[in-house]
Amino acid sequence: MKKHILPLILIFLALTSNAQTKKDKDRAAIKNLCGCYEIEFNFAETFSYSDDSLYTPSPVKIAYALEWVDLTYEDQNNFILQHILQMGSDSNAYIIKHWREDWAFQDKKMLSYISENKWENKILTHKEKKGKWTQKVFQVDDSPRYEGAATWVHVDGKSYWENIADAPLPRRERTIRSDYNILKRENRIEITDYGWVHKQDNLKILRTDNFEDKIIAREYGYNPYKKVDDSKCIHARNWWGKNSGKWEKVREIWAEVFEENNIVELKKSVDDKKLWEYLFSDEYQDENEIRSVINEFILN
């Protein structure tokens, strides 16, 4: 009997070891997204499928930024990465809280964007979550943008994660486009020798009830994050050190909202002001005040 048990134990230990090694590589890749980066934002429409003869594509967008990606929280199965923009000179630096990304291993559910500022909590099956990491992306006010699940791949010296997820219009398009309402984002995040790169092959889609999705255009995005010495982001790091407590309250309130509601629909503005305009104000520090203004934006 012992002769049969020993090989089984060895096989089990080998499988467990391999799985742990794979997860360790995943965690290392996610942590490699953190640090101080010089970034290029490059976006261009590559194809148009519109029936409108007067269709005008969005202009090519190229922008540069210095950004601190802070490892705000980690445990064995979760990471919170907060992006902080640093602009201006060293003597006159201007800081903006940018987007946030949460990574979770084999999460039980995932946010799915429906359309028109509405999201739904989707329960993931065992197959949909096994071995996968979800990346949940948030707006500057910590309201949701999109979420996707995929496996980190480590092969031929490369480490990458790629996924397709529906999302609302990006900030760069909100004021110039009204002919589509869904950006189907095909994201690829890849670790490189200079840092990492975020590649996007996106579809601009018009989604209406009782009709098939209509593809308006295709867009390509190429955003390299070139790592520089952490000291270059000292102002962003200091700002986040002073303000992270407030935004922890904001995160916790949003987490409660999506824990208590299967579907969440948000207003675009209240009294002609966006949510970020309220939350970026120093007036909002108290947890009850923050909760109150967030609740003002929830429709359901």
mmCIF file of C-alpha atoms in Angstrom:
data_model
loop_
_atom_site.group_PDB
_atom_site.id
_atom_site.type_symbol
_atom_site.label_atom_id
_atom_site.label_comp_id
_atom_site.label_asym_id
_atom_site.label_seq_id
_atom_site.Cartn_x
_atom_site.Cartn_y
_atom_site.Cartn_z
ATOM 1 C CA MET A 1 0.000 0.000 0.000
ATOM 2 C CA LYS A 2 2.846 2.377 0.937
ATOM 3 C CA LYS A 3 4.402 1.803 -2.507
ATOM 4 C CA HIS A 4 1.269 3.282 -4.127
ATOM 5 C CA ILE A 5 0.850 6.179 -1.702
ATOM 6 C CA LEU A 6 4.378 7.588 -2.066
ATOM 7 C CA PRO A 7 4.170 8.292 -5.841
ATOM 8 C CA LEU A 8 0.796 9.993 -5.328
ATOM 9 C CA ILE A 9 2.245 12.210 -2.617
ATOM 10 C CA LEU A 10 5.198 13.135 -4.842
ATOM 11 C CA ILE A 11 2.886 13.995 -7.751
ATOM 12 C CA PHE A 12 0.712 16.137 -5.473
ATOM 13 C CA LEU A 13 3.750 17.984 -4.100
ATOM 14 C CA ALA A 14 5.098 18.573 -7.620
ATOM 15 C CA LEU A 15 1.777 19.982 -8.840
ATOM 16 C CA THR A 16 1.466 22.195 -5.769
ATOM 17 C CA SER A 17 5.022 23.461 -6.226
ATOM 18 C CA ASN A 18 4.462 24.266 -9.919
ATOM 19 C CA ALA A 19 1.210 26.074 -9.168
ATOM 20 C CA GLN A 20 2.876 28.129 -6.449
ATOM 21 C CA THR A 21 5.804 28.957 -8.728
ATOM 22 C CA LYS A 22 3.361 30.148 -11.402
ATOM 23 C CA LYS A 23 1.475 32.305 -8.906
ATOM 24 C CA ASP A 24 4.757 33.728 -7.593
ATOM 25 C CA LYS A 25 5.615 34.782 -11.156
ATOM 26 C CA ASP A 26 2.167 36.349 -11.515
ATOM 27 C CA ARG A 27 2.590 38.329 -8.313
ATOM 28 C CA ALA A 28 6.074 39.469 -9.320
ATOM 29 C CA ALA A 29 4.746 40.681 -12.691
ATOM 30 C CA ILE A 30 1.989 42.720 -11.029
ATOM 31 C CA LYS A 31 4.438 44.243 -8.541
ATOM 32 C CA ASN A 32 6.695 45.156 -11.472
ATOM 33 C CA LEU A 33 3.971 47.566 -12.612
ATOM 34 C CA CYS A 34 4.791 49.770 -9.597
ATOM 35 C CA GLY A 35 7.336 52.573 -9.411
ATOM 36 C CA CYS A 36 8.120 55.873 -11.140
ATOM 37 C CA TYR A 37 7.536 56.031 -14.891
ATOM 38 C CA GLU A 38 7.865 58.337 -17.857
ATOM 39 C CA ILE A 39 4.820 57.496 -19.975
ATOM 40 C CA GLU A 40 3.750 58.048 -23.563
ATOM 41 C CA PHE A 41 0.035 57.923 -24.381
ATOM 42 C CA ASN A 42 -0.459 57.155 -28.082
ATOM 43 C CA PHE A 43 -3.915 56.609 -29.629
ATOM 44 C CA ALA A 44 -5.003 56.539 -33.266
ATOM 45 C CA GLU A 45 -8.050 55.305 -35.178
ATOM 46 C CA THR A 46 -6.913 52.665 -37.634
ATOM 47 C CA PHE A 47 -10.173 51.773 -39.451
ATOM 48 C CA SER A 48 -13.615 53.333 -39.837
ATOM 49 C CA TYR A 49 -16.800 51.295 -40.362
ATOM 50 C CA SER A 50 -19.311 54.151 -40.178
ATOM 51 C CA ASP A 51 -22.045 54.521 -42.816
ATOM 52 C CA ASP A 52 -21.828 58.294 -42.442
ATOM 53 C CA SER A 53 -20.044 59.807 -45.454
ATOM 54 C CA LEU A 54 -19.150 62.814 -43.290
ATOM 55 C CA TYR A 55 -17.615 60.688 -40.557
ATOM 56 C CA THR A 56 -14.566 62.302 -39.000
ATOM 57 C CA PRO A 57 -12.193 60.111 -36.986
ATOM 58 C CA SER A 58 -10.863 61.270 -33.658
ATOM 59 C CA PRO A 59 -7.544 63.098 -33.959
ATOM 60 C CA VAL A 60 -4.368 61.204 -33.163
ATOM 61 C CA LYS A 61 -3.556 61.713 -29.490
ATOM 62 C CA ILE A 62 0.012 61.782 -28.205
ATOM 63 C CA ALA A 63 0.764 62.890 -24.667
ATOM 64 C CA TYR A 64 3.546 62.497 -22.135
ATOM 65 C CA ALA A 65 3.466 62.220 -18.364
ATOM 66 C CA LEU A 66 5.449 61.364 -15.258
ATOM 67 C CA GLU A 67 3.536 58.973 -13.035
ATOM 68 C CA TRP A 68 4.015 57.261 -9.698
ATOM 69 C CA VAL A 69 2.346 53.833 -9.460
ATOM 70 C CA ASP A 70 1.959 53.156 -5.763
ATOM 71 C CA LEU A 71 1.662 49.689 -4.248
ATOM 72 C CA THR A 72 -1.108 50.784 -1.889
ATOM 73 C CA TYR A 73 -2.069 47.304 -0.654
ATOM 74 C CA GLU A 74 -1.028 43.700 -1.155
ATOM 75 C CA ASP A 75 -1.680 40.250 0.215
ATOM 76 C CA GLN A 76 -1.271 36.817 -1.371
ATOM 77 C CA ASN A 77 -4.351 37.227 -3.588
ATOM 78 C CA ASN A 78 -4.871 40.982 -3.948
ATOM 79 C CA PHE A 79 -3.115 44.170 -4.997
ATOM 80 C CA ILE A 80 -4.221 47.814 -5.090
ATOM 81 C CA LEU A 81 -2.141 50.006 -7.412
ATOM 82 C CA GLN A 82 -2.796 53.752 -7.365
ATOM 83 C CA HIS A 83 -1.545 55.930 -10.244
ATOM 84 C CA ILE A 84 -0.521 59.517 -9.372
ATOM 85 C CA LEU A 85 0.367 62.078 -12.079
ATOM 86 C CA GLN A 86 3.163 64.549 -11.372
ATOM 87 C CA MET A 87 3.365 67.608 -13.629
ATOM 88 C CA GLY A 88 5.359 70.821 -13.723
ATOM 89 C CA SER A 89 8.862 71.521 -12.470
ATOM 90 C CA ASP A 90 10.480 70.272 -9.293
ATOM 91 C CA SER A 91 10.006 73.685 -7.709
ATOM 92 C CA ASN A 92 6.378 73.973 -8.834
ATOM 93 C CA ALA A 93 5.027 70.420 -9.069
ATOM 94 C CA TYR A 94 1.317 69.854 -9.643
ATOM 95 C CA ILE A 95 -0.192 66.534 -8.564
ATOM 96 C CA ILE A 96 -3.348 64.787 -9.822
ATOM 97 C CA LYS A 97 -4.794 61.555 -8.491
ATOM 98 C CA HIS A 98 -5.076 59.418 -11.627
ATOM 99 C CA TRP A 99 -6.663 56.015 -12.225
ATOM 100 C CA ARG A 100 -6.512 52.968 -9.973
ATOM 101 C CA GLU A 101 -6.243 49.241 -10.683
ATOM 102 C CA ASP A 102 -7.110 46.379 -8.335
ATOM 103 C CA TRP A 103 -5.813 42.884 -9.046
ATOM 104 C CA ALA A 104 -7.455 39.817 -7.468
ATOM 105 C CA PHE A 105 -6.600 36.129 -7.859
ATOM 106 C CA GLN A 106 -9.509 33.790 -8.642
ATOM 107 C CA ASP A 107 -12.062 36.397 -7.599
ATOM 108 C CA LYS A 108 -15.648 35.227 -7.088
ATOM 109 C CA LYS A 109 -17.262 37.961 -9.185
ATOM 110 C CA MET A 110 -16.448 40.604 -11.737
ATOM 111 C CA LEU A 111 -17.955 43.931 -12.789
ATOM 112 C CA SER A 112 -19.429 43.892 -16.292
ATOM 113 C CA TYR A 113 -20.166 47.191 -18.035
ATOM 114 C CA ILE A 114 -23.624 47.220 -19.653
ATOM 115 C CA SER A 115 -23.832 50.747 -21.145
ATOM 116 C CA GLU A 116 -24.914 54.276 -20.225
ATOM 117 C CA ASN A 117 -23.006 54.365 -16.931
ATOM 118 C CA LYS A 118 -24.438 51.057 -15.694
ATOM 119 C CA TRP A 119 -22.482 48.087 -14.309
ATOM 120 C CA GLU A 120 -23.490 44.596 -13.217
ATOM 121 C CA ASN A 121 -21.853 42.188 -10.787
ATOM 122 C CA LYS A 122 -21.223 38.934 -12.649
ATOM 123 C CA ILE A 123 -20.636 35.731 -10.663
ATOM 124 C CA LEU A 124 -17.670 33.835 -12.109
ATOM 125 C CA THR A 125 -17.809 30.086 -12.626
ATOM 126 C CA HIS A 126 -14.951 27.856 -11.512
ATOM 127 C CA LYS A 127 -13.721 27.667 -15.121
ATOM 128 C CA GLU A 128 -13.942 31.437 -15.589
ATOM 129 C CA LYS A 129 -11.789 32.194 -12.547
ATOM 130 C CA LYS A 130 -9.424 29.207 -12.183
ATOM 131 C CA GLY A 131 -5.829 30.415 -12.261
ATOM 132 C CA LYS A 132 -6.900 33.865 -13.447
ATOM 133 C CA TRP A 133 -6.371 37.375 -12.160
ATOM 134 C CA THR A 134 -9.032 40.047 -12.501
ATOM 135 C CA GLN A 135 -7.931 43.598 -13.180
ATOM 136 C CA LYS A 136 -10.524 46.149 -12.073
ATOM 137 C CA VAL A 137 -9.894 49.669 -13.363
ATOM 138 C CA PHE A 138 -11.339 52.760 -11.677
ATOM 139 C CA GLN A 139 -11.887 56.404 -12.597
ATOM 140 C CA VAL A 140 -10.037 59.205 -10.807
ATOM 141 C CA ASP A 141 -12.953 59.417 -8.321
ATOM 142 C CA ASP A 142 -12.724 55.637 -7.703
ATOM 143 C CA SER A 143 -15.995 54.919 -9.495
ATOM 144 C CA PRO A 144 -15.652 51.903 -11.819
ATOM 145 C CA ARG A 145 -14.507 51.852 -15.444
ATOM 146 C CA TYR A 146 -14.084 48.213 -16.487
ATOM 147 C CA GLU A 147 -12.885 44.814 -15.319
ATOM 148 C CA GLY A 148 -11.510 41.735 -17.023
ATOM 149 C CA ALA A 149 -10.187 38.295 -16.052
ATOM 150 C CA ALA A 150 -7.278 36.472 -17.654
ATOM 151 C CA THR A 151 -4.247 34.319 -16.954
ATOM 152 C CA TRP A 152 -0.802 35.820 -16.674
ATOM 153 C CA VAL A 153 1.396 34.108 -19.265
ATOM 154 C CA HIS A 154 5.119 33.544 -18.722
ATOM 155 C CA VAL A 155 6.745 32.040 -21.819
ATOM 156 C CA ASP A 156 9.890 32.568 -23.918
ATOM 157 C CA GLY A 157 11.148 35.187 -21.491
ATOM 158 C CA LYS A 158 7.926 37.210 -21.730
ATOM 159 C CA SER A 159 5.316 37.962 -19.074
ATOM 160 C CA TYR A 160 1.982 39.335 -20.239
ATOM 161 C CA TRP A 161 -1.730 39.501 -19.417
ATOM 162 C CA GLU A 162 -4.386 40.127 -22.068
ATOM 163 C CA ASN A 163 -8.144 40.471 -21.917
ATOM 164 C CA ILE A 164 -11.210 41.932 -23.650
ATOM 165 C CA ALA A 165 -13.659 44.047 -21.631
ATOM 166 C CA ASP A 166 -16.470 46.510 -22.370
ATOM 167 C CA ALA A 167 -15.951 50.001 -20.975
ATOM 168 C CA PRO A 168 -17.466 53.486 -21.115
ATOM 169 C CA LEU A 169 -15.909 56.150 -23.329
ATOM 170 C CA PRO A 170 -12.388 57.099 -22.257
ATOM 171 C CA ARG A 171 -11.768 60.588 -20.905
ATOM 172 C CA ARG A 172 -10.035 61.629 -24.124
ATOM 173 C CA GLU A 173 -13.249 60.985 -26.117
ATOM 174 C CA ARG A 174 -16.096 62.109 -23.854
ATOM 175 C CA THR A 175 -16.283 65.695 -25.055
ATOM 176 C CA ILE A 176 -15.697 65.031 -28.765
ATOM 177 C CA ARG A 177 -17.695 61.872 -29.540
ATOM 178 C CA SER A 178 -21.397 61.052 -29.204
ATOM 179 C CA ASP A 179 -21.754 58.464 -31.983
ATOM 180 C CA TYR A 180 -20.725 55.483 -29.839
ATOM 181 C CA ASN A 181 -21.217 54.465 -26.215
ATOM 182 C CA ILE A 182 -19.042 51.372 -25.681
ATOM 183 C CA LEU A 183 -15.303 50.970 -25.995
ATOM 184 C CA LYS A 184 -14.557 47.251 -26.293
ATOM 185 C CA ARG A 185 -11.026 47.210 -24.959
ATOM 186 C CA GLU A 186 -8.582 44.497 -25.958
ATOM 187 C CA ASN A 187 -5.849 45.085 -23.397
ATOM 188 C CA ARG A 188 -2.374 43.610 -23.301
ATOM 189 C CA ILE A 189 -0.081 44.419 -20.394
ATOM 190 C CA GLU A 190 3.468 43.180 -20.918
ATOM 191 C CA ILE A 191 6.571 43.441 -18.753
ATOM 192 C CA THR A 192 9.554 44.783 -20.735
ATOM 193 C CA ASP A 193 13.250 45.454 -20.165
ATOM 194 C CA TYR A 194 12.469 49.183 -19.751
ATOM 195 C CA GLY A 195 9.389 48.757 -17.523
ATOM 196 C CA TRP A 196 6.106 47.708 -19.073
ATOM 197 C CA VAL A 197 3.779 48.513 -21.940
ATOM 198 C CA HIS A 198 0.002 48.751 -22.215
ATOM 199 C CA LYS A 199 -1.191 47.906 -25.732
ATOM 200 C CA GLN A 200 -4.815 48.312 -26.789
ATOM 201 C CA ASP A 201 -6.727 47.190 -29.877
ATOM 202 C CA ASN A 202 -10.144 48.728 -29.239
ATOM 203 C CA LEU A 203 -13.519 48.771 -30.975
ATOM 204 C CA LYS A 204 -15.785 51.837 -30.770
ATOM 205 C CA ILE A 205 -19.313 50.428 -30.579
ATOM 206 C CA LEU A 206 -22.826 51.846 -30.600
ATOM 207 C CA ARG A 207 -25.023 49.683 -28.362
ATOM 208 C CA THR A 208 -28.807 50.140 -28.307
ATOM 209 C CA ASP A 209 -31.574 47.957 -26.889
ATOM 210 C CA ASN A 210 -33.002 45.282 -29.231
ATOM 211 C CA PHE A 211 -30.309 45.852 -31.871
ATOM 212 C CA GLU A 212 -26.988 44.220 -32.604
ATOM 213 C CA ASP A 213 -23.894 46.155 -31.600
ATOM 214 C CA LYS A 214 -22.723 48.437 -34.403
ATOM 215 C CA ILE A 215 -18.968 48.853 -34.823
ATOM 216 C CA ILE A 216 -18.096 52.463 -35.647
ATOM 217 C CA ALA A 217 -14.300 52.338 -35.699
ATOM 218 C CA ARG A 218 -11.174 50.538 -34.524
ATOM 219 C CA GLU A 219 -8.521 52.235 -32.418
ATOM 220 C CA TYR A 220 -4.968 51.302 -31.498
ATOM 221 C CA GLY A 221 -3.297 52.420 -28.290
ATOM 222 C CA TYR A 222 0.368 52.110 -27.389
ATOM 223 C CA ASN A 223 1.394 53.306 -23.921
ATOM 224 C CA PRO A 224 4.965 52.480 -22.855
ATOM 225 C CA TYR A 225 5.863 52.981 -19.177
ATOM 226 C CA LYS A 226 9.613 53.641 -18.977
ATOM 227 C CA LYS A 227 10.933 53.168 -15.458
ATOM 228 C CA VAL A 228 13.043 55.945 -13.935
ATOM 229 C CA ASP A 229 14.518 56.491 -10.493
ATOM 230 C CA ASP A 230 11.856 56.715 -7.785
ATOM 231 C CA SER A 231 13.298 60.059 -6.668
ATOM 232 C CA LYS A 232 11.861 61.731 -9.796
ATOM 233 C CA CYS A 233 8.356 61.071 -8.420
ATOM 234 C CA ILE A 234 9.064 62.383 -4.917
ATOM 235 C CA HIS A 235 6.301 65.018 -5.064
ATOM 236 C CA ALA A 236 3.688 62.460 -6.160
ATOM 237 C CA ARG A 237 4.835 60.059 -3.441
ATOM 238 C CA ASN A 238 4.673 62.746 -0.763
ATOM 239 C CA TRP A 239 1.233 63.900 -1.910
ATOM 240 C CA TRP A 240 -0.138 60.371 -1.792
ATOM 241 C CA GLY A 241 1.371 59.863 1.647
ATOM 242 C CA LYS A 242 -0.618 62.851 2.903
ATOM 243 C CA ASN A 243 -3.875 62.072 1.071
ATOM 244 C CA SER A 244 -4.119 58.277 0.942
ATOM 245 C CA GLY A 245 -6.204 58.130 4.132
ATOM 246 C CA LYS A 246 -9.054 60.074 2.561
ATOM 247 C CA TRP A 247 -9.058 57.874 -0.534
ATOM 248 C CA GLU A 248 -9.059 54.722 1.564
ATOM 249 C CA LYS A 249 -12.434 55.906 2.892
ATOM 250 C CA VAL A 250 -13.624 56.500 -0.682
ATOM 251 C CA ARG A 251 -12.544 52.993 -1.744
ATOM 252 C CA GLU A 252 -14.326 51.386 1.196
ATOM 253 C CA ILE A 253 -17.573 53.252 0.473
ATOM 254 C CA TRP A 254 -17.515 52.212 -3.189
ATOM 255 C CA ALA A 255 -16.824 48.606 -2.144
ATOM 256 C CA GLU A 256 -19.943 48.715 0.040
ATOM 257 C CA VAL A 257 -22.013 50.092 -2.857
ATOM 258 C CA PHE A 258 -21.099 47.189 -5.136
ATOM 259 C CA GLU A 259 -21.397 44.627 -2.358
ATOM 260 C CA GLU A 260 -24.972 45.719 -1.631
ATOM 261 C CA ASN A 261 -26.156 46.138 -5.247
ATOM 262 C CA ASN A 262 -26.065 43.674 -8.130
ATOM 263 C CA ILE A 263 -26.564 46.480 -10.664
ATOM 264 C CA VAL A 264 -25.293 50.025 -10.166
ATOM 265 C CA GLU A 265 -26.206 52.958 -12.399
ATOM 266 C CA LEU A 266 -24.521 56.316 -11.898
ATOM 267 C CA LYS A 267 -25.450 59.877 -12.778
ATOM 268 C CA LYS A 268 -22.936 61.726 -14.920
ATOM 269 C CA SER A 269 -23.236 64.901 -12.851
ATOM 270 C CA VAL A 270 -25.061 66.481 -9.906
ATOM 271 C CA ASP A 271 -25.742 70.231 -9.976
ATOM 272 C CA ASP A 272 -23.549 70.480 -13.088
ATOM 273 C CA LYS A 273 -20.546 69.026 -11.283
ATOM 274 C CA LYS A 274 -18.811 65.694 -11.840
ATOM 275 C CA LEU A 275 -18.160 63.429 -8.874
ATOM 276 C CA TRP A 276 -14.422 64.014 -9.057
ATOM 277 C CA GLU A 277 -15.001 67.757 -8.695
ATOM 278 C CA TYR A 278 -16.608 67.107 -5.319
ATOM 279 C CA LEU A 279 -14.153 64.490 -4.084
ATOM 280 C CA PHE A 280 -11.042 66.377 -5.199
ATOM 281 C CA SER A 281 -12.103 69.266 -2.969
ATOM 282 C CA ASP A 282 -10.490 69.513 0.464
ATOM 283 C CA GLU A 283 -13.987 70.076 1.858
ATOM 284 C CA TYR A 284 -14.675 66.344 1.618
ATOM 285 C CA GLN A 285 -12.649 64.615 4.335
ATOM 286 C CA ASP A 286 -15.293 63.229 6.680
ATOM 287 C CA GLU A 287 -16.504 59.704 5.882
ATOM 288 C CA ASN A 288 -20.182 60.652 6.200
ATOM 289 C CA GLU A 289 -19.776 63.614 3.834
ATOM 290 C CA ILE A 290 -17.986 61.430 1.297
ATOM 291 C CA ARG A 291 -20.669 58.751 1.555
ATOM 292 C CA SER A 292 -23.408 61.353 1.128
ATOM 293 C CA VAL A 293 -21.985 62.827 -2.076
ATOM 294 C CA ILE A 294 -21.311 59.386 -3.602
ATOM 295 C CA ASN A 295 -24.902 58.353 -2.833
ATOM 296 C CA GLU A 296 -26.102 61.477 -4.676
ATOM 297 C CA PHE A 297 -24.654 59.989 -7.875
ATOM 298 C CA ILE A 298 -26.269 56.544 -7.527
ATOM 299 C CA LEU A 299 -29.497 56.180 -9.512
ATOM 300 C CA ASN A 300 -30.743 52.794 -8.311
#
